[in-house]
Amino acid sequence: MKSDVEELMPRLLPVETCDTKECNPTEPPRNPQEYLRQVQREASLCPDVVVAQIDPKKLKKKQSVNVSLTGCLAAPQGFSPSLKWQQQQVSKFSEVRQSVNKHRQHWKSTFLDDNVVMPQPEDDDGWKRFCLGENICLDVQLKEEDTVNPGLDYVKTGFPPFLSIVSKLNQSTISAVLEYLISWFEESDFVPQLGRWLYALLACLEKPLLPEAHSLIRQLARRCSAESKDDDRLSALNLMICIVARYFEQNDLADKD
């Protein structure tokens, strides 16, 4: 095979053959001829075909971002929040963001309790369990006594988004955790733990938005609009849509008064 390649690709710089006694590949070349011979020798040792070992997880975040421009499903009659309510929620959310920014540096420098072990940024399943708890992620059926007095086993119930925790997340990690939770939400029902973490992460998300974050929050608003509107989750779902549409200026997704 190599001889065929040499016939198809003639040498532009013919090099005289080397006496094996004189050529020592472990020593640096002493002249141009020895350098070219060393290059040829190294090339002859390379395999004809090389297969790259690619980790798909590392490429996932480097893909092109396709931003969907489709809007939210229209709320049924009587389920759409008033414009006044939306303005009040945006005002409260803005105050929360200002408070987070004000105290971020203080909480960022504090040490977490020994039982708080934050997952690595690329640990998809780890972050879902950390935020939502093993009971939800593993679909554990709670006993009646556990429902009445669940205690504070955060491993099972999920760690709340304390400021001491979210302050330690940089913007890339915030976007990654948002992606993990929204991906979980696409296949599951809305739960209080999810709502708390989505609200906290949105409060830490810096403007102007990166394309990835822009696409994620729109996906979140559309998913909230597709949830059932006849239960006690309605206010939380409307709040998510309101923040995305009104605060982050995705006005085509906003509920009309």
Short mmCIF file of C-alpha atoms in Angstrom, two decimals:
data_model
loop_
_atom_site.label_atom_id
_atom_site.label_comp_id
_atom_site.label_asym_id
_atom_site.label_seq_id
_atom_site.Cartn_x
_atom_site.Cartn_y
_atom_site.Cartn_z
CA MET A 1 0.00 0.00 0.00
CA LYS A 2 2.79 2.40 0.89
CA SER A 3 4.58 1.75 -2.40
CA ASP A 4 1.34 2.63 -4.24
CA VAL A 5 1.14 5.88 -2.33
CA GLU A 6 4.72 6.71 -3.19
CA GLU A 7 4.02 6.13 -6.88
CA LEU A 8 0.96 8.39 -6.77
CA MET A 9 2.76 11.04 -4.74
CA PRO A 10 6.33 11.43 -6.00
CA ARG A 11 8.83 12.92 -3.61
CA LEU A 12 9.37 16.62 -4.16
CA LEU A 13 12.55 16.55 -2.11
CA PRO A 14 14.48 13.36 -2.93
CA VAL A 15 16.54 12.28 0.05
CA GLU A 16 19.49 9.93 -0.06
CA THR A 17 19.14 6.73 1.91
CA CYS A 18 20.82 6.69 5.26
CA ASP A 19 23.41 4.29 6.51
CA THR A 20 21.84 2.72 9.61
CA LYS A 21 25.15 3.01 11.45
CA GLU A 22 25.25 6.76 10.89
CA CYS A 23 21.54 7.51 11.53
CA ASN A 24 20.48 7.66 15.13
CA PRO A 25 16.74 8.53 15.45
CA THR A 26 17.14 9.39 19.13
CA GLU A 27 19.49 12.30 18.36
CA PRO A 28 18.41 15.64 16.86
CA PRO A 29 19.19 16.06 13.13
CA ARG A 30 22.50 17.75 12.33
CA ASN A 31 21.66 18.97 8.84
CA PRO A 32 18.66 19.32 6.44
CA GLN A 33 19.23 15.87 4.94
CA GLU A 34 19.03 14.18 8.33
CA TYR A 35 15.93 16.21 9.21
CA LEU A 36 14.12 15.09 6.03
CA ARG A 37 15.15 11.47 6.61
CA GLN A 38 13.78 11.68 10.16
CA VAL A 39 10.47 13.10 8.88
CA GLN A 40 10.20 10.28 6.32
CA ARG A 41 10.94 7.68 8.97
CA GLU A 42 8.25 9.06 11.32
CA ALA A 43 5.74 9.18 8.45
CA SER A 44 6.43 5.54 7.56
CA LEU A 45 5.51 4.53 11.11
CA CYS A 46 2.08 6.18 10.94
CA PRO A 47 -0.89 3.90 10.22
CA ASP A 48 -2.64 4.26 6.87
CA VAL A 49 -6.02 4.81 8.55
CA VAL A 50 -6.65 6.61 11.85
CA VAL A 51 -9.98 6.60 13.70
CA ALA A 52 -10.66 9.46 16.11
CA GLN A 53 -12.12 8.65 19.52
CA ILE A 54 -14.93 11.22 19.91
CA ASP A 55 -16.97 11.77 23.05
CA PRO A 56 -20.50 12.70 21.86
CA LYS A 57 -21.22 14.49 25.16
CA LYS A 58 -18.48 17.04 24.48
CA LEU A 59 -19.92 17.80 21.05
CA LYS A 60 -23.45 18.21 22.34
CA LYS A 61 -22.85 21.76 23.57
CA LYS A 62 -21.01 22.78 20.42
CA GLN A 63 -23.84 22.09 18.02
CA SER A 64 -25.56 24.82 16.06
CA VAL A 65 -28.53 26.27 17.92
CA ASN A 66 -31.85 26.22 16.11
CA VAL A 67 -34.19 28.78 17.64
CA SER A 68 -37.84 27.93 17.17
CA LEU A 69 -40.05 30.93 16.54
CA THR A 70 -43.32 29.14 17.26
CA GLY A 71 -45.35 30.66 20.05
CA CYS A 72 -47.10 29.23 23.11
CA LEU A 73 -50.43 27.50 22.98
CA ALA A 74 -53.18 30.01 23.65
CA ALA A 75 -54.62 29.75 27.16
CA PRO A 76 -58.28 28.68 27.38
CA GLN A 77 -60.87 31.32 28.21
CA GLY A 78 -60.50 32.39 31.83
CA PHE A 79 -57.04 30.87 32.34
CA SER A 80 -54.93 33.71 30.95
CA PRO A 81 -53.51 36.05 33.63
CA SER A 82 -54.27 39.75 33.48
CA LEU A 83 -51.72 42.24 32.22
CA LYS A 84 -51.63 43.83 35.69
CA TRP A 85 -50.73 40.47 37.26
CA GLN A 86 -47.98 39.92 34.70
CA GLN A 87 -46.51 43.38 35.36
CA GLN A 88 -46.51 42.71 39.11
CA GLN A 89 -44.67 39.41 38.65
CA VAL A 90 -42.06 41.02 36.39
CA SER A 91 -41.49 43.74 39.00
CA LYS A 92 -41.03 41.16 41.78
CA PHE A 93 -38.74 39.06 39.60
CA SER A 94 -36.61 42.11 38.81
CA GLU A 95 -36.25 42.81 42.55
CA VAL A 96 -35.19 39.20 43.15
CA ARG A 97 -32.52 39.46 40.43
CA GLN A 98 -31.17 42.68 41.96
CA SER A 99 -30.99 41.03 45.38
CA VAL A 100 -29.19 37.99 43.94
CA ASN A 101 -26.63 40.20 42.20
CA LYS A 102 -26.13 42.25 45.36
CA HIS A 103 -25.38 39.27 47.60
CA ARG A 104 -23.80 36.92 45.06
CA GLN A 105 -20.18 37.63 45.97
CA HIS A 106 -20.83 37.12 49.68
CA TRP A 107 -22.54 33.74 49.25
CA LYS A 108 -20.12 32.65 46.56
CA SER A 109 -17.26 32.75 49.07
CA THR A 110 -19.08 30.79 51.79
CA PHE A 111 -18.53 27.08 52.34
CA LEU A 112 -21.35 24.63 51.80
CA ASP A 113 -22.37 22.07 54.41
CA ASP A 114 -20.69 18.69 54.17
CA ASN A 115 -23.91 17.04 52.95
CA VAL A 116 -24.14 19.38 49.92
CA VAL A 117 -22.14 17.78 47.12
CA MET A 118 -22.76 19.63 43.86
CA PRO A 119 -22.51 17.51 40.68
CA GLN A 120 -20.03 18.22 37.91
CA PRO A 121 -21.42 20.59 35.22
CA GLU A 122 -21.68 17.80 32.63
CA ASP A 123 -23.45 15.36 34.99
CA ASP A 124 -26.98 15.39 33.54
CA ASP A 125 -28.52 12.76 35.83
CA GLY A 126 -26.61 14.04 38.84
CA TRP A 127 -28.12 17.53 38.54
CA LYS A 128 -31.64 16.15 38.08
CA ARG A 129 -31.30 14.14 41.29
CA PHE A 130 -29.67 17.08 43.08
CA CYS A 131 -32.45 19.53 42.18
CA LEU A 132 -35.51 17.29 42.13
CA GLY A 133 -34.51 14.53 44.54
CA GLU A 134 -34.26 10.80 44.14
CA ASN A 135 -37.93 10.28 45.02
CA ILE A 136 -38.99 12.12 41.88
CA CYS A 137 -36.18 11.11 39.54
CA LEU A 138 -36.46 7.45 40.47
CA ASP A 139 -40.26 7.61 40.77
CA VAL A 140 -40.25 6.35 44.36
CA GLN A 141 -43.71 5.76 45.81
CA LEU A 142 -43.83 7.47 49.22
CA LYS A 143 -45.46 5.85 52.21
CA GLU A 144 -48.26 7.72 53.95
CA GLU A 145 -46.13 8.58 57.00
CA ASP A 146 -43.38 9.96 54.72
CA THR A 147 -45.92 12.23 53.03
CA VAL A 148 -47.11 13.61 56.37
CA ASN A 149 -43.60 14.14 57.79
CA PRO A 150 -41.04 13.99 54.97
CA GLY A 151 -38.19 15.42 57.08
CA LEU A 152 -35.17 17.15 55.55
CA ASP A 153 -33.50 14.39 53.59
CA TYR A 154 -32.47 16.57 50.64
CA VAL A 155 -30.98 13.61 48.81
CA LYS A 156 -34.49 12.18 48.53
CA THR A 157 -36.50 15.41 48.23
CA GLY A 158 -33.98 17.54 46.32
CA PHE A 159 -31.83 20.43 47.50
CA PRO A 160 -33.62 23.79 47.44
CA PRO A 161 -31.91 26.46 45.29
CA PHE A 162 -30.30 28.24 48.23
CA LEU A 163 -28.40 31.40 47.36
CA SER A 164 -25.27 29.75 48.75
CA ILE A 165 -25.67 27.10 46.03
CA VAL A 166 -26.79 29.06 42.95
CA SER A 167 -24.20 31.80 43.61
CA LYS A 168 -21.48 29.28 42.91
CA LEU A 169 -22.79 28.50 39.40
CA ASN A 170 -21.24 30.27 36.43
CA GLN A 171 -23.31 31.13 33.37
CA SER A 172 -22.37 28.03 31.39
CA THR A 173 -23.37 25.79 34.32
CA ILE A 174 -26.63 27.69 34.77
CA SER A 175 -27.48 27.10 31.09
CA ALA A 176 -26.49 23.44 31.39
CA VAL A 177 -28.68 22.84 34.46
CA LEU A 178 -31.56 24.67 32.77
CA GLU A 179 -31.17 22.35 29.81
CA TYR A 180 -31.17 19.24 32.03
CA LEU A 181 -34.30 20.30 33.93
CA ILE A 182 -36.22 21.42 30.85
CA SER A 183 -35.32 18.15 29.16
CA TRP A 184 -36.75 16.31 32.18
CA PHE A 185 -39.87 18.51 32.08
CA GLU A 186 -40.46 17.60 28.43
CA GLU A 187 -41.22 14.03 29.50
CA SER A 188 -42.65 14.58 33.00
CA ASP A 189 -45.22 16.64 34.86
CA PHE A 190 -44.52 19.93 36.57
CA VAL A 191 -43.54 19.58 40.25
CA PRO A 192 -42.84 22.24 42.93
CA GLN A 193 -39.12 21.37 43.11
CA LEU A 194 -38.82 22.02 39.39
CA GLY A 195 -40.59 25.36 39.67
CA ARG A 196 -38.30 26.57 42.46
CA TRP A 197 -35.15 25.69 40.55
CA LEU A 198 -36.36 27.14 37.25
CA TYR A 199 -37.23 30.42 38.97
CA ALA A 200 -33.83 30.56 40.72
CA LEU A 201 -31.86 29.76 37.58
CA LEU A 202 -33.76 32.35 35.55
CA ALA A 203 -33.02 34.88 38.31
CA CYS A 204 -29.29 34.16 37.86
CA LEU A 205 -29.34 34.17 34.05
CA GLU A 206 -27.49 37.20 32.74
CA LYS A 207 -28.70 39.45 29.94
CA PRO A 208 -28.17 39.71 27.02
CA LEU A 209 -28.97 36.05 26.55
CA LEU A 210 -26.67 33.70 24.69
CA PRO A 211 -28.31 31.84 21.77
CA GLU A 212 -28.41 28.61 23.78
CA ALA A 213 -30.20 30.28 26.71
CA HIS A 214 -32.56 32.07 24.34
CA SER A 215 -33.64 28.78 22.82
CA LEU A 216 -33.97 27.08 26.24
CA ILE A 217 -36.28 29.64 27.84
CA ARG A 218 -38.54 29.65 24.78
CA GLN A 219 -38.71 25.88 24.99
CA LEU A 220 -39.63 26.22 28.66
CA ALA A 221 -42.47 28.66 27.97
CA ARG A 222 -43.92 26.45 25.23
CA ARG A 223 -43.77 23.40 27.50
CA CYS A 224 -45.57 25.29 30.30
CA SER A 225 -48.32 26.32 27.89
CA ALA A 226 -48.89 22.66 27.00
CA GLU A 227 -49.49 21.58 30.61
CA SER A 228 -52.97 20.93 31.99
CA LYS A 229 -54.68 24.17 33.04
CA ASP A 230 -57.23 22.73 35.48
CA ASP A 231 -55.12 22.21 38.61
CA ASP A 232 -53.22 24.10 41.29
CA ARG A 233 -50.11 24.36 39.13
CA LEU A 234 -51.71 27.00 36.91
CA SER A 235 -50.18 30.00 38.72
CA ALA A 236 -46.67 28.52 38.61
CA LEU A 237 -46.97 27.69 34.91
CA ASN A 238 -48.29 31.17 34.11
CA LEU A 239 -45.42 32.65 36.10
CA MET A 240 -42.81 30.80 34.03
CA ILE A 241 -44.43 31.97 30.78
CA CYS A 242 -44.70 35.52 32.13
CA ILE A 243 -41.02 35.74 33.10
CA VAL A 244 -39.83 34.37 29.77
CA ALA A 245 -42.17 36.52 27.70
CA ARG A 246 -42.29 39.78 29.63
CA TYR A 247 -38.94 40.02 31.44
CA PHE A 248 -36.75 38.37 28.81
CA GLU A 249 -38.74 40.14 26.07
CA GLN A 250 -39.99 37.12 24.15
CA ASN A 251 -43.15 39.07 23.51
CA ASP A 252 -44.63 36.69 20.96
CA LEU A 253 -44.98 34.13 23.77
CA ALA A 254 -46.82 36.45 26.15
CA ASP A 255 -50.35 35.81 27.38
CA LYS A 256 -52.68 38.43 25.98
CA ASP A 257 -54.76 40.38 28.47
#
